[in-house]
Structure formats: structure tokens, C-alpha cells
């Protein structure tokens, strides 16, 4: 077994997963407020005011989590010589096309990926930018008057736009998680019945060989320098 | 044998019929002349006796001479009979009550002036009995030294919805006994005492008032709060639905400043100047009997539904070129969503409802010059709940319209973006999943 993720990254993932679930529940209950289950949820959580307080607290946790993640990442890259393995590069696009050709049987082997393949990068940056958008629009909705104090030039409709963006972006995030992420982490034949890396932080050499061959090559070279 | 039987039959028939014939004959004798419409004493006094009316009266069993005692066949009509006096009545009807004794002692009026003569009915059945006195200007002395008029406008009474009722149906304490003398501290106490009478028929309305702010204030000792008759009137009572302006003015008596503000509003102006019957009057929003405290959350939280009664009515709004989207657009917005939960929770916290932006009694039109005025006022109205709101803040409510490129381009573009982006992403990802699975299956 090869160590793939630092323990703190595992904690980070599960805190985020828990808060994300809570935000989804309290958010959906507001979006689908006319539904009986939404009303039940709101009542169960002690009324709309209490539920909104819970939702906003969850939003703060997510925002802080995202901020520390970006800060740690940037500092690691700048000062600790971490490999910027999440950066999108030209190879990700060619890998994507390569794999599409592979799926259709045009090439015999799949793309040889590095530490993170293009699918993982897509999901990662989706979470980062989606998270930033959710945090920004959430704060706008929480402090609508402050927006115009800080930026008097903004038109009033930014509040209404933030509302539709917050609502739609959350739906997108939820749908991506329940389809794409759950498939890749649970139902994909390569990991089924469960990708245990997110619990143990470790990955088998065999899977590395299939999924991250370039990283494996580098790791097994004596000059491999860092791992995180 | 035959003639014996026939003879007995004739004797029996005569024995049975003759006394009756003799009795009937006496009445017939009077009515020979008095059933004639043309029988007059001089030019002023008609001497007609309507047989049907007499026979339906309580005195139908009496003979004419029981009262007209001085009439004797041989000397009548040459000799005029003595007039009917109260004494003839009191021979049979004992006078017990003070009111009657005083009245009779005073002279002037006789029993028949109030109770009628040939058509006399039991007191409970007879309107004229009461009107005999109460049709005249008369006052009742109250304990505080003031006087209350107890005159009844008989004409107004006949034109009222209660024209078919008898006095004693409402003034029920006066029916079976001698007219009681009552004492009231002041005029308001008289009204308060009488107010229970309405619930005997209108119990549904009465029970509705039990929840009202007026009743509760009355309970706490405020005797100025309106009772049934304060709004509906007493003898000249009219249907509550008759004319909206009349109905609205009832509230004006106490709520003059609110009525004044209302008449300047888009609704009130149409009512006063055009007699428009579509516009809401006081009772349409506050209800007529269950009037709730409008400062309580329960009332506030119901405001959008209340306005929606008309403003979500497609047919009615079309008439005035207004959109019915006002309600749905509000309910879909942040304030509306919050309100729907507050309603369920019976929360006491306030959230903006229709009246917070449009005004309460002074609701202005939303078109033309008024639109500018409404918009200018909006900031101050927002600031009631959002004290640090600045100039652009009111525009965050993009009004009751669906966002489009002209009115709210940013909002519109965000909606359009996600409308395409979400299906594109999800369908794309699901296709990827299927391709991945397919390749896996093929490879095996």
C-alpha cells in the first residue's frame, strides 16, 4: 500500500462532507418551501429562523474550510516546494480526448495520468470555484445592505441575481456529487464496493499502476522528493 | 209512520238552528248597515266594520253590544250611541301597571287609541300597540339627568330589513307583562342592555364578534367600542351588503383619521368618486364581525392572502389592467418564503408584507406618476427593517415582474445560464459514466 493522502486531508474531506450534507438539507428545505417534507424539516429544526442560523453557520464553516485549504495549498507550493499537482495543464485536455477515444475503442490503452487525473481535477476545481461562488452569494444574501455600503456602484439586482445563482449553483453541486462523485467513489467498477483511500489515506500499488502510473514511476525513482 | 219521522226531523233541526240563527241575526242586523263602505257619521268618521278583520280579532266571540252597550235596536240609528270609553275595556281588563294607570289618569288617550278597536289582537301580535305612544316625540329620563328619545320612526321601520318583525321580537321584555319601567344610568347603558337582543336571531354573527378586538375591549371596560346597533342602526336597519360607501362610513364614526387616509388611496378614491363596488372597504380586509387586532402577527401574516383575494383574481384584475403575478412573485421571493414559514410557526417576528411597501390605508396606484413616488418612498420603507439600507438597496427587489433583459438583465442571464449549464453538465457526466461502464464491460 502506498500513502496517498495526509491525515489532515481526510479530516478535511469528512468535515466538508458533513457540513455539505447539512447545508443541502437546510438549503433544499428553503428552495422547495412549498413541499410538505420541506415544512417538516423546517419545523424539526426549530423554525425557519433557527434553520437559517444553522444554514449560515454551516456556510461559515465551509467558507473557512475552503479558505484554509487554499491558504495551505498556496503556502505549501510557495514555501514547502509542494508539487502543484492540482494545476490544470495541456495534458489534461489531451488525456480527456485520449480516454474518449479509448472508450470508443479507437486506442487500445487509457491515458497515463499523473497524481490527479483530469476527472479529479475537474471535480476539485468545481468544488473550489463552486464553493467560492456559494460563499460570495451566501454572504451577499446574508448581508444585503452591506453590499451597497461597500460597493455603492453595484445595481440593486445583484441581490436577486445572487439568490438565483446561490440556488442554482447548489443544485448543480448536489447533482454532480450524487452522480459523478458517488459513482467514482462507490459504484465505479475500479473501486466497487468502496474507494477506501478517503478512510485510510492509502492506495494499492495495483490501482496506482492503473490510475496514476506517472506518479508511481516518479515515486519509485530514488529521487522522489515530496509526498502529501 | 213516515210523517212522524219527518216531523221529528224538522223539530230537531229547528231546535238546533234557531238559537244560532237568532244570535247571528243580531250581528247581521248591525252589519246590514255597517258592512257598507258608504256609511259615514258626517264627513270625517267612517262607520264601516270589516267583518273579516273583526272575526280574526281576539274579540270575535263578543257581540257588538258587549262594547257598544248604549245601542238599542228601536232607537238606533236615530239616537247616536255613547262613545267607547276606557271604562268599557277596564270592566274586563284590570289595569295593574303604573304606566297604564298614569296614562289613563292623564286622560286624552283611551285604550283603543293604542290597542285598536274591531281588529284588536293580543298585544304581542300588534305593532300599533307600541307605536300608539312611540310614534310620537317622547323622551325617557335617564339617571344622569339626560334624556333619550324613545320615538320610533315607523316609516323607517317599515322600510328596514326588519319590517316583518314585531316590536316585541327585539324588545322581548315588554311582551307578556305590563310595560315595565326601566332605569338606565345613561344612554350607552340603554344600548348595552339592548344589544343582547340581536344574538337571538343572529347568533353566528354574535359568536364571530366574541373573537373581535371590539368585543375584547368592551370586556375590559371600554363601553365606547361598537355594538351591533352602532354600525347597523336600530329601527332603520339595512342589509349589511347594501352599498359599500355606506358600509365604509360606519367605521368613520370612530376611525375618522383612517377613513380620511383611505379616501385618498387608490381604493378609497374609486369608492368615493366613482362608487366603484370592486374596491375593498374596511370590512373586506378587517372583516365585519371577527375584526382582529391588526397589530398582531396573526393579522399581518395574512395580509398577502388578503390582498390576493382580489389581486390574484384573474378576471377582476383584467378589468383594471393589473397583473395577478403580484402574489406569486411575492410568495416566491425571500420575504414571501419567510412569511409562509412564519405563518406555520405562528411566529411573532415581522417580515415585509404588501402593506409595508404599498402603504396600509393610503395605498397609492402603481402606475404613472405614482410609480415614481412609490419608488422614492421605497427606501424609507426598506429602512424600517434594514436601517442601514442605501440608495441602490430597494432595487434588490426586482418588482413583481419575471426578470427579463430590460428590467433585470443580470438576474435573467444568471437564470438562463443555469438553465443550460446544469443539464449540460449532468447529462455530460452521466454519459461519461456510461461510456466508462461500457468500456469496462467490453474489456472483460
JSON list of N, CA and C in Angstrom, two decimals, chain B residues 158-215:
[
{"chain": "B", "resi": 158, "resn": "UNK", "atom": "N", "xyz": [-90.62, 50.44, 8.60]},
{"chain": "B", "resi": 158, "resn": "UNK", "atom": "CA", "xyz": [-91.28, 49.69, 7.52]},
{"chain": "B", "resi": 158, "resn": "UNK", "atom": "C", "xyz": [-90.35, 49.47, 6.34]},
{"chain": "B", "resi": 159, "resn": "UNK", "atom": "N", "xyz": [-89.43, 50.43, 6.15]},
{"chain": "B", "resi": 159, "resn": "UNK", "atom": "CA", "xyz": [-88.50, 50.30, 5.02]},
{"chain": "B", "resi": 159, "resn": "UNK", "atom": "C", "xyz": [-87.27, 49.48, 5.37]},
{"chain": "B", "resi": 160, "resn": "UNK", "atom": "N", "xyz": [-87.16, 49.02, 6.60]},
{"chain": "B", "resi": 160, "resn": "UNK", "atom": "CA", "xyz": [-85.95, 48.30, 7.03]},
{"chain": "B", "resi": 160, "resn": "UNK", "atom": "C", "xyz": [-86.07, 46.82, 6.73]},
{"chain": "B", "resi": 161, "resn": "UNK", "atom": "N", "xyz": [-84.93, 46.10, 6.87]},
{"chain": "B", "resi": 161, "resn": "UNK", "atom": "CA", "xyz": [-84.95, 44.66, 6.64]},
{"chain": "B", "resi": 161, "resn": "UNK", "atom": "C", "xyz": [-85.78, 43.95, 7.71]},
{"chain": "B", "resi": 162, "resn": "UNK", "atom": "N", "xyz": [-86.06, 44.66, 8.80]},
{"chain": "B", "resi": 162, "resn": "UNK", "atom": "CA", "xyz": [-86.83, 44.05, 9.88]},
{"chain": "B", "resi": 162, "resn": "UNK", "atom": "C", "xyz": [-88.30, 44.42, 9.81]},
{"chain": "B", "resi": 163, "resn": "UNK", "atom": "N", "xyz": [-88.79, 44.87, 8.64]},
{"chain": "B", "resi": 163, "resn": "UNK", "atom": "CA", "xyz": [-90.17, 45.31, 8.50]},
{"chain": "B", "resi": 163, "resn": "UNK", "atom": "C", "xyz": [-91.15, 44.22, 8.93]},
{"chain": "B", "resi": 164, "resn": "UNK", "atom": "N", "xyz": [-90.76, 42.97, 8.75]},
{"chain": "B", "resi": 164, "resn": "UNK", "atom": "CA", "xyz": [-91.66, 41.87, 9.09]},
{"chain": "B", "resi": 164, "resn": "UNK", "atom": "C", "xyz": [-91.67, 41.51, 10.57]},
{"chain": "B", "resi": 165, "resn": "UNK", "atom": "N", "xyz": [-90.79, 42.13, 11.34]},
{"chain": "B", "resi": 165, "resn": "UNK", "atom": "CA", "xyz": [-90.73, 41.79, 12.77]},
{"chain": "B", "resi": 165, "resn": "UNK", "atom": "C", "xyz": [-91.68, 42.67, 13.58]},
{"chain": "B", "resi": 166, "resn": "UNK", "atom": "N", "xyz": [-92.03, 42.16, 14.74]},
{"chain": "B", "resi": 166, "resn": "UNK", "atom": "CA", "xyz": [-92.86, 42.94, 15.66]},
{"chain": "B", "resi": 166, "resn": "UNK", "atom": "C", "xyz": [-91.93, 43.58, 16.70]},
{"chain": "B", "resi": 167, "resn": "UNK", "atom": "N", "xyz": [-92.42, 44.65, 17.30]},
{"chain": "B", "resi": 167, "resn": "UNK", "atom": "CA", "xyz": [-91.59, 45.35, 18.30]},
{"chain": "B", "resi": 167, "resn": "UNK", "atom": "C", "xyz": [-91.04, 44.38, 19.33]},
{"chain": "B", "resi": 168, "resn": "UNK", "atom": "N", "xyz": [-91.94, 43.50, 19.83]},
{"chain": "B", "resi": 168, "resn": "UNK", "atom": "CA", "xyz": [-91.56, 42.64, 20.95]},
{"chain": "B", "resi": 168, "resn": "UNK", "atom": "C", "xyz": [-90.58, 41.55, 20.55]},
{"chain": "B", "resi": 169, "resn": "UNK", "atom": "N", "xyz": [-90.36, 41.35, 19.24]},
{"chain": "B", "resi": 169, "resn": "UNK", "atom": "CA", "xyz": [-89.36, 40.37, 18.83]},
{"chain": "B", "resi": 169, "resn": "UNK", "atom": "C", "xyz": [-87.98, 40.82, 19.30]},
{"chain": "B", "resi": 170, "resn": "UNK", "atom": "N", "xyz": [-87.75, 42.12, 19.28]},
{"chain": "B", "resi": 170, "resn": "UNK", "atom": "CA", "xyz": [-86.47, 42.63, 19.79]},
{"chain": "B", "resi": 170, "resn": "UNK", "atom": "C", "xyz": [-86.62, 43.09, 21.25]},
{"chain": "B", "resi": 171, "resn": "UNK", "atom": "N", "xyz": [-87.70, 43.82, 21.54]},
{"chain": "B", "resi": 171, "resn": "UNK", "atom": "CA", "xyz": [-87.90, 44.34, 22.89]},
{"chain": "B", "resi": 171, "resn": "UNK", "atom": "C", "xyz": [-88.68, 43.29, 23.66]},
{"chain": "B", "resi": 172, "resn": "UNK", "atom": "N", "xyz": [-88.03, 42.13, 23.84]},
{"chain": "B", "resi": 172, "resn": "UNK", "atom": "CA", "xyz": [-88.79, 40.98, 24.31]},
{"chain": "B", "resi": 172, "resn": "UNK", "atom": "C", "xyz": [-89.25, 41.08, 25.77]},
{"chain": "B", "resi": 173, "resn": "UNK", "atom": "N", "xyz": [-88.66, 41.96, 26.53]},
{"chain": "B", "resi": 173, "resn": "UNK", "atom": "CA", "xyz": [-89.07, 42.11, 27.93]},
{"chain": "B", "resi": 173, "resn": "UNK", "atom": "C", "xyz": [-90.43, 42.76, 28.08]},
{"chain": "B", "resi": 174, "resn": "UNK", "atom": "N", "xyz": [-90.99, 43.21, 26.94]},
{"chain": "B", "resi": 174, "resn": "UNK", "atom": "CA", "xyz": [-92.20, 44.02, 27.03]},
{"chain": "B", "resi": 174, "resn": "UNK", "atom": "C", "xyz": [-93.44, 43.28, 26.56]},
{"chain": "B", "resi": 175, "resn": "UNK", "atom": "N", "xyz": [-93.30, 42.01, 26.22]},
{"chain": "B", "resi": 175, "resn": "UNK", "atom": "CA", "xyz": [-94.40, 41.34, 25.54]},
{"chain": "B", "resi": 175, "resn": "UNK", "atom": "C", "xyz": [-95.48, 40.81, 26.47]},
{"chain": "B", "resi": 176, "resn": "UNK", "atom": "N", "xyz": [-95.10, 40.06, 27.48]},
{"chain": "B", "resi": 176, "resn": "UNK", "atom": "CA", "xyz": [-96.11, 39.35, 28.24]},
{"chain": "B", "resi": 176, "resn": "UNK", "atom": "C", "xyz": [-96.62, 40.13, 29.45]},
{"chain": "B", "resi": 177, "resn": "UNK", "atom": "N", "xyz": [-95.77, 40.99, 29.96]},
{"chain": "B", "resi": 177, "resn": "UNK", "atom": "CA", "xyz": [-96.15, 41.72, 31.17]},
{"chain": "B", "resi": 177, "resn": "UNK", "atom": "C", "xyz": [-96.64, 43.11, 30.81]},
{"chain": "B", "resi": 178, "resn": "UNK", "atom": "N", "xyz": [-97.03, 43.77, 31.82]},
{"chain": "B", "resi": 178, "resn": "UNK", "atom": "CA", "xyz": [-97.33, 45.18, 31.66]},
{"chain": "B", "resi": 178, "resn": "UNK", "atom": "C", "xyz": [-96.02, 45.90, 31.35]},
{"chain": "B", "resi": 179, "resn": "UNK", "atom": "N", "xyz": [-96.05, 46.94, 30.54]},
{"chain": "B", "resi": 179, "resn": "UNK", "atom": "CA", "xyz": [-94.85, 47.69, 30.13]},
{"chain": "B", "resi": 179, "resn": "UNK", "atom": "C", "xyz": [-94.02, 48.04, 31.37]},
{"chain": "B", "resi": 180, "resn": "UNK", "atom": "N", "xyz": [-92.83, 47.43, 31.54]},
{"chain": "B", "resi": 180, "resn": "UNK", "atom": "CA", "xyz": [-92.05, 47.73, 32.74]},
{"chain": "B", "resi": 180, "resn": "UNK", "atom": "C", "xyz": [-91.38, 49.10, 32.64]},
{"chain": "B", "resi": 181, "resn": "UNK", "atom": "N", "xyz": [-91.12, 49.67, 33.75]},
{"chain": "B", "resi": 181, "resn": "UNK", "atom": "CA", "xyz": [-90.36, 50.93, 33.75]},
{"chain": "B", "resi": 181, "resn": "UNK", "atom": "C", "xyz": [-88.90, 50.59, 34.00]},
{"chain": "B", "resi": 182, "resn": "UNK", "atom": "N", "xyz": [-88.06, 51.10, 33.17]},
{"chain": "B", "resi": 182, "resn": "UNK", "atom": "CA", "xyz": [-86.65, 50.74, 33.29]},
{"chain": "B", "resi": 182, "resn": "UNK", "atom": "C", "xyz": [-85.83, 51.95, 33.67]},
{"chain": "B", "resi": 183, "resn": "UNK", "atom": "N", "xyz": [-84.70, 51.66, 34.33]},
{"chain": "B", "resi": 183, "resn": "UNK", "atom": "CA", "xyz": [-83.79, 52.75, 34.70]},
{"chain": "B", "resi": 183, "resn": "UNK", "atom": "C", "xyz": [-82.41, 52.49, 34.13]},
{"chain": "B", "resi": 184, "resn": "UNK", "atom": "N", "xyz": [-81.88, 53.47, 33.47]},
{"chain": "B", "resi": 184, "resn": "UNK", "atom": "CA", "xyz": [-80.54, 53.35, 32.91]},
{"chain": "B", "resi": 184, "resn": "UNK", "atom": "C", "xyz": [-79.70, 54.53, 33.36]},
{"chain": "B", "resi": 185, "resn": "UNK", "atom": "N", "xyz": [-78.42, 54.24, 33.61]},
{"chain": "B", "resi": 185, "resn": "UNK", "atom": "CA", "xyz": [-77.51, 55.30, 34.07]},
{"chain": "B", "resi": 185, "resn": "UNK", "atom": "C", "xyz": [-77.39, 56.37, 33.01]},
{"chain": "B", "resi": 186, "resn": "UNK", "atom": "N", "xyz": [-77.19, 55.90, 31.76]},
{"chain": "B", "resi": 186, "resn": "UNK", "atom": "CA", "xyz": [-77.03, 56.85, 30.67]},
{"chain": "B", "resi": 186, "resn": "UNK", "atom": "C", "xyz": [-77.46, 56.16, 29.38]},
{"chain": "B", "resi": 187, "resn": "UNK", "atom": "N", "xyz": [-77.35, 56.89, 28.30]},
{"chain": "B", "resi": 187, "resn": "UNK", "atom": "CA", "xyz": [-77.83, 56.37, 27.02]},
{"chain": "B", "resi": 187, "resn": "UNK", "atom": "C", "xyz": [-77.06, 55.13, 26.59]},
{"chain": "B", "resi": 188, "resn": "UNK", "atom": "N", "xyz": [-75.73, 55.11, 26.90]},
{"chain": "B", "resi": 188, "resn": "UNK", "atom": "CA", "xyz": [-74.91, 53.99, 26.48]},
{"chain": "B", "resi": 188, "resn": "UNK", "atom": "C", "xyz": [-75.34, 52.71, 27.19]},
{"chain": "B", "resi": 189, "resn": "UNK", "atom": "N", "xyz": [-75.74, 52.85, 28.46]},
{"chain": "B", "resi": 189, "resn": "UNK", "atom": "CA", "xyz": [-76.18, 51.68, 29.21]},
{"chain": "B", "resi": 189, "resn": "UNK", "atom": "C", "xyz": [-77.45, 51.10, 28.60]},
{"chain": "B", "resi": 190, "resn": "UNK", "atom": "N", "xyz": [-78.32, 51.99, 28.13]},
{"chain": "B", "resi": 190, "resn": "UNK", "atom": "CA", "xyz": [-79.55, 51.56, 27.46]},
{"chain": "B", "resi": 190, "resn": "UNK", "atom": "C", "xyz": [-79.21, 50.70, 26.24]},
{"chain": "B", "resi": 191, "resn": "UNK", "atom": "N", "xyz": [-78.25, 51.20, 25.43]},
{"chain": "B", "resi": 191, "resn": "UNK", "atom": "CA", "xyz": [-77.84, 50.46, 24.23]},
{"chain": "B", "resi": 191, "resn": "UNK", "atom": "C", "xyz": [-77.18, 49.13, 24.60]},
{"chain": "B", "resi": 192, "resn": "UNK", "atom": "N", "xyz": [-76.30, 49.20, 25.60]},
{"chain": "B", "resi": 192, "resn": "UNK", "atom": "CA", "xyz": [-75.60, 47.98, 26.03]},
{"chain": "B", "resi": 192, "resn": "UNK", "atom": "C", "xyz": [-76.58, 46.90, 26.49]},
{"chain": "B", "resi": 193, "resn": "UNK", "atom": "N", "xyz": [-77.63, 47.34, 27.21]},
{"chain": "B", "resi": 193, "resn": "UNK", "atom": "CA", "xyz": [-78.60, 46.39, 27.71]},
{"chain": "B", "resi": 193, "resn": "UNK", "atom": "C", "xyz": [-79.38, 45.75, 26.57]},
{"chain": "B", "resi": 194, "resn": "UNK", "atom": "N", "xyz": [-79.65, 46.56, 25.56]},
{"chain": "B", "resi": 194, "resn": "UNK", "atom": "CA", "xyz": [-80.45, 46.08, 24.44]},
{"chain": "B", "resi": 194, "resn": "UNK", "atom": "C", "xyz": [-79.66, 45.19, 23.47]},
{"chain": "B", "resi": 195, "resn": "UNK", "atom": "N", "xyz": [-78.34, 45.24, 23.55]},
{"chain": "B", "resi": 195, "resn": "UNK", "atom": "CA", "xyz": [-77.54, 44.64, 22.48]},
{"chain": "B", "resi": 195, "resn": "UNK", "atom": "C", "xyz": [-77.64, 43.12, 22.45]},
{"chain": "B", "resi": 196, "resn": "UNK", "atom": "N", "xyz": [-77.99, 42.51, 23.57]},
{"chain": "B", "resi": 196, "resn": "UNK", "atom": "CA", "xyz": [-78.12, 41.06, 23.61]},
{"chain": "B", "resi": 196, "resn": "UNK", "atom": "C", "xyz": [-79.24, 40.55, 22.71]},
{"chain": "B", "resi": 197, "resn": "UNK", "atom": "N", "xyz": [-80.13, 41.44, 22.37]},
{"chain": "B", "resi": 197, "resn": "UNK", "atom": "CA", "xyz": [-81.31, 41.01, 21.65]},
{"chain": "B", "resi": 197, "resn": "UNK", "atom": "C", "xyz": [-80.99, 40.50, 20.24]},
{"chain": "B", "resi": 198, "resn": "UNK", "atom": "N", "xyz": [-79.94, 41.04, 19.63]},
{"chain": "B", "resi": 198, "resn": "UNK", "atom": "CA", "xyz": [-79.65, 40.69, 18.23]},
{"chain": "B", "resi": 198, "resn": "UNK", "atom": "C", "xyz": [-79.23, 39.23, 18.09]},
{"chain": "B", "resi": 199, "resn": "UNK", "atom": "N", "xyz": [-78.50, 38.74, 19.11]},
{"chain": "B", "resi": 199, "resn": "UNK", "atom": "CA", "xyz": [-77.98, 37.37, 19.02]},
{"chain": "B", "resi": 199, "resn": "UNK", "atom": "C", "xyz": [-79.08, 36.32, 19.03]},
{"chain": "B", "resi": 200, "resn": "UNK", "atom": "N", "xyz": [-80.30, 36.73, 19.41]},
{"chain": "B", "resi": 200, "resn": "UNK", "atom": "CA", "xyz": [-81.37, 35.74, 19.43]},
{"chain": "B", "resi": 200, "resn": "UNK", "atom": "C", "xyz": [-81.65, 35.21, 18.03]},
{"chain": "B", "resi": 201, "resn": "UNK", "atom": "N", "xyz": [-81.42, 36.05, 17.01]},
{"chain": "B", "resi": 201, "resn": "UNK", "atom": "CA", "xyz": [-81.56, 35.56, 15.63]},
{"chain": "B", "resi": 201, "resn": "UNK", "atom": "C", "xyz": [-80.19, 35.41, 14.96]},
{"chain": "B", "resi": 202, "resn": "UNK", "atom": "N", "xyz": [-79.30, 36.38, 15.22]},
{"chain": "B", "resi": 202, "resn": "UNK", "atom": "CA", "xyz": [-78.01, 36.42, 14.51]},
{"chain": "B", "resi": 202, "resn": "UNK", "atom": "C", "xyz": [-76.92, 35.84, 15.38]},
{"chain": "B", "resi": 203, "resn": "UNK", "atom": "N", "xyz": [-77.11, 34.60, 15.81]},
{"chain": "B", "resi": 203, "resn": "UNK", "atom": "CA", "xyz": [-76.13, 34.04, 16.75]},
{"chain": "B", "resi": 203, "resn": "UNK", "atom": "C", "xyz": [-74.76, 33.83, 16.10]},
{"chain": "B", "resi": 204, "resn": "UNK", "atom": "N", "xyz": [-74.77, 33.50, 14.80]},
{"chain": "B", "resi": 204, "resn": "UNK", "atom": "CA", "xyz": [-73.49, 33.28, 14.10]},
{"chain": "B", "resi": 204, "resn": "UNK", "atom": "C", "xyz": [-72.65, 34.54, 14.12]},
{"chain": "B", "resi": 205, "resn": "UNK", "atom": "N", "xyz": [-73.30, 35.67, 13.86]},
{"chain": "B", "resi": 205, "resn": "UNK", "atom": "CA", "xyz": [-72.56, 36.93, 13.84]},
{"chain": "B", "resi": 205, "resn": "UNK", "atom": "C", "xyz": [-72.10, 37.28, 15.25]},
{"chain": "B", "resi": 206, "resn": "UNK", "atom": "N", "xyz": [-72.98, 37.04, 16.21]},
{"chain": "B", "resi": 206, "resn": "UNK", "atom": "CA", "xyz": [-72.63, 37.33, 17.59]},
{"chain": "B", "resi": 206, "resn": "UNK", "atom": "C", "xyz": [-71.40, 36.52, 18.01]},
{"chain": "B", "resi": 207, "resn": "UNK", "atom": "N", "xyz": [-71.40, 35.23, 17.67]},
{"chain": "B", "resi": 207, "resn": "UNK", "atom": "CA", "xyz": [-70.27, 34.41, 18.10]},
{"chain": "B", "resi": 207, "resn": "UNK", "atom": "C", "xyz": [-68.97, 34.84, 17.40]},
{"chain": "B", "resi": 208, "resn": "UNK", "atom": "N", "xyz": [-69.12, 35.38, 16.17]},
{"chain": "B", "resi": 208, "resn": "UNK", "atom": "CA", "xyz": [-67.92, 35.91, 15.49]},
{"chain": "B", "resi": 208, "resn": "UNK", "atom": "C", "xyz": [-67.36, 37.13, 16.24]},
{"chain": "B", "resi": 209, "resn": "UNK", "atom": "N", "xyz": [-68.25, 37.94, 16.74]},
{"chain": "B", "resi": 209, "resn": "UNK", "atom": "CA", "xyz": [-67.78, 39.16, 17.42]},
{"chain": "B", "resi": 209, "resn": "UNK", "atom": "C", "xyz": [-67.03, 38.82, 18.71]},
{"chain": "B", "resi": 210, "resn": "UNK", "atom": "N", "xyz": [-67.29, 37.64, 19.26]},
{"chain": "B", "resi": 210, "resn": "UNK", "atom": "CA", "xyz": [-66.62, 37.27, 20.51]},
{"chain": "B", "resi": 210, "resn": "UNK", "atom": "C", "xyz": [-65.11, 37.24, 20.38]},
{"chain": "B", "resi": 211, "resn": "UNK", "atom": "N", "xyz": [-64.63, 37.02, 19.12]},
{"chain": "B", "resi": 211, "resn": "UNK", "atom": "CA", "xyz": [-63.18, 36.98, 18.90]},
{"chain": "B", "resi": 211, "resn": "UNK", "atom": "C", "xyz": [-62.63, 38.36, 18.56]},
{"chain": "B", "resi": 212, "resn": "UNK", "atom": "N", "xyz": [-63.51, 39.31, 18.39]},
{"chain": "B", "resi": 212, "resn": "UNK", "atom": "CA", "xyz": [-63.06, 40.59, 17.82]},
{"chain": "B", "resi": 212, "resn": "UNK", "atom": "C", "xyz": [-62.38, 41.48, 18.84]},
{"chain": "B", "resi": 213, "resn": "UNK", "atom": "N", "xyz": [-61.60, 42.41, 18.33]},
{"chain": "B", "resi": 213, "resn": "UNK", "atom": "CA", "xyz": [-60.90, 43.37, 19.18]},
{"chain": "B", "resi": 213, "resn": "UNK", "atom": "C", "xyz": [-61.92, 44.28, 19.88]},
{"chain": "B", "resi": 214, "resn": "UNK", "atom": "N", "xyz": [-63.02, 44.59, 19.19]},
{"chain": "B", "resi": 214, "resn": "UNK", "atom": "CA", "xyz": [-64.03, 45.45, 19.79]},
{"chain": "B", "resi": 214, "resn": "UNK", "atom": "C", "xyz": [-64.65, 44.79, 21.02]},
{"chain": "B", "resi": 215, "resn": "UNK", "atom": "N", "xyz": [-65.01, 43.53, 20.88]},
{"chain": "B", "resi": 215, "resn": "UNK", "atom": "CA", "xyz": [-65.63, 42.82, 22.00]},
{"chain": "B", "resi": 215, "resn": "UNK", "atom": "C", "xyz": [-64.67, 42.73, 23.18]}
]
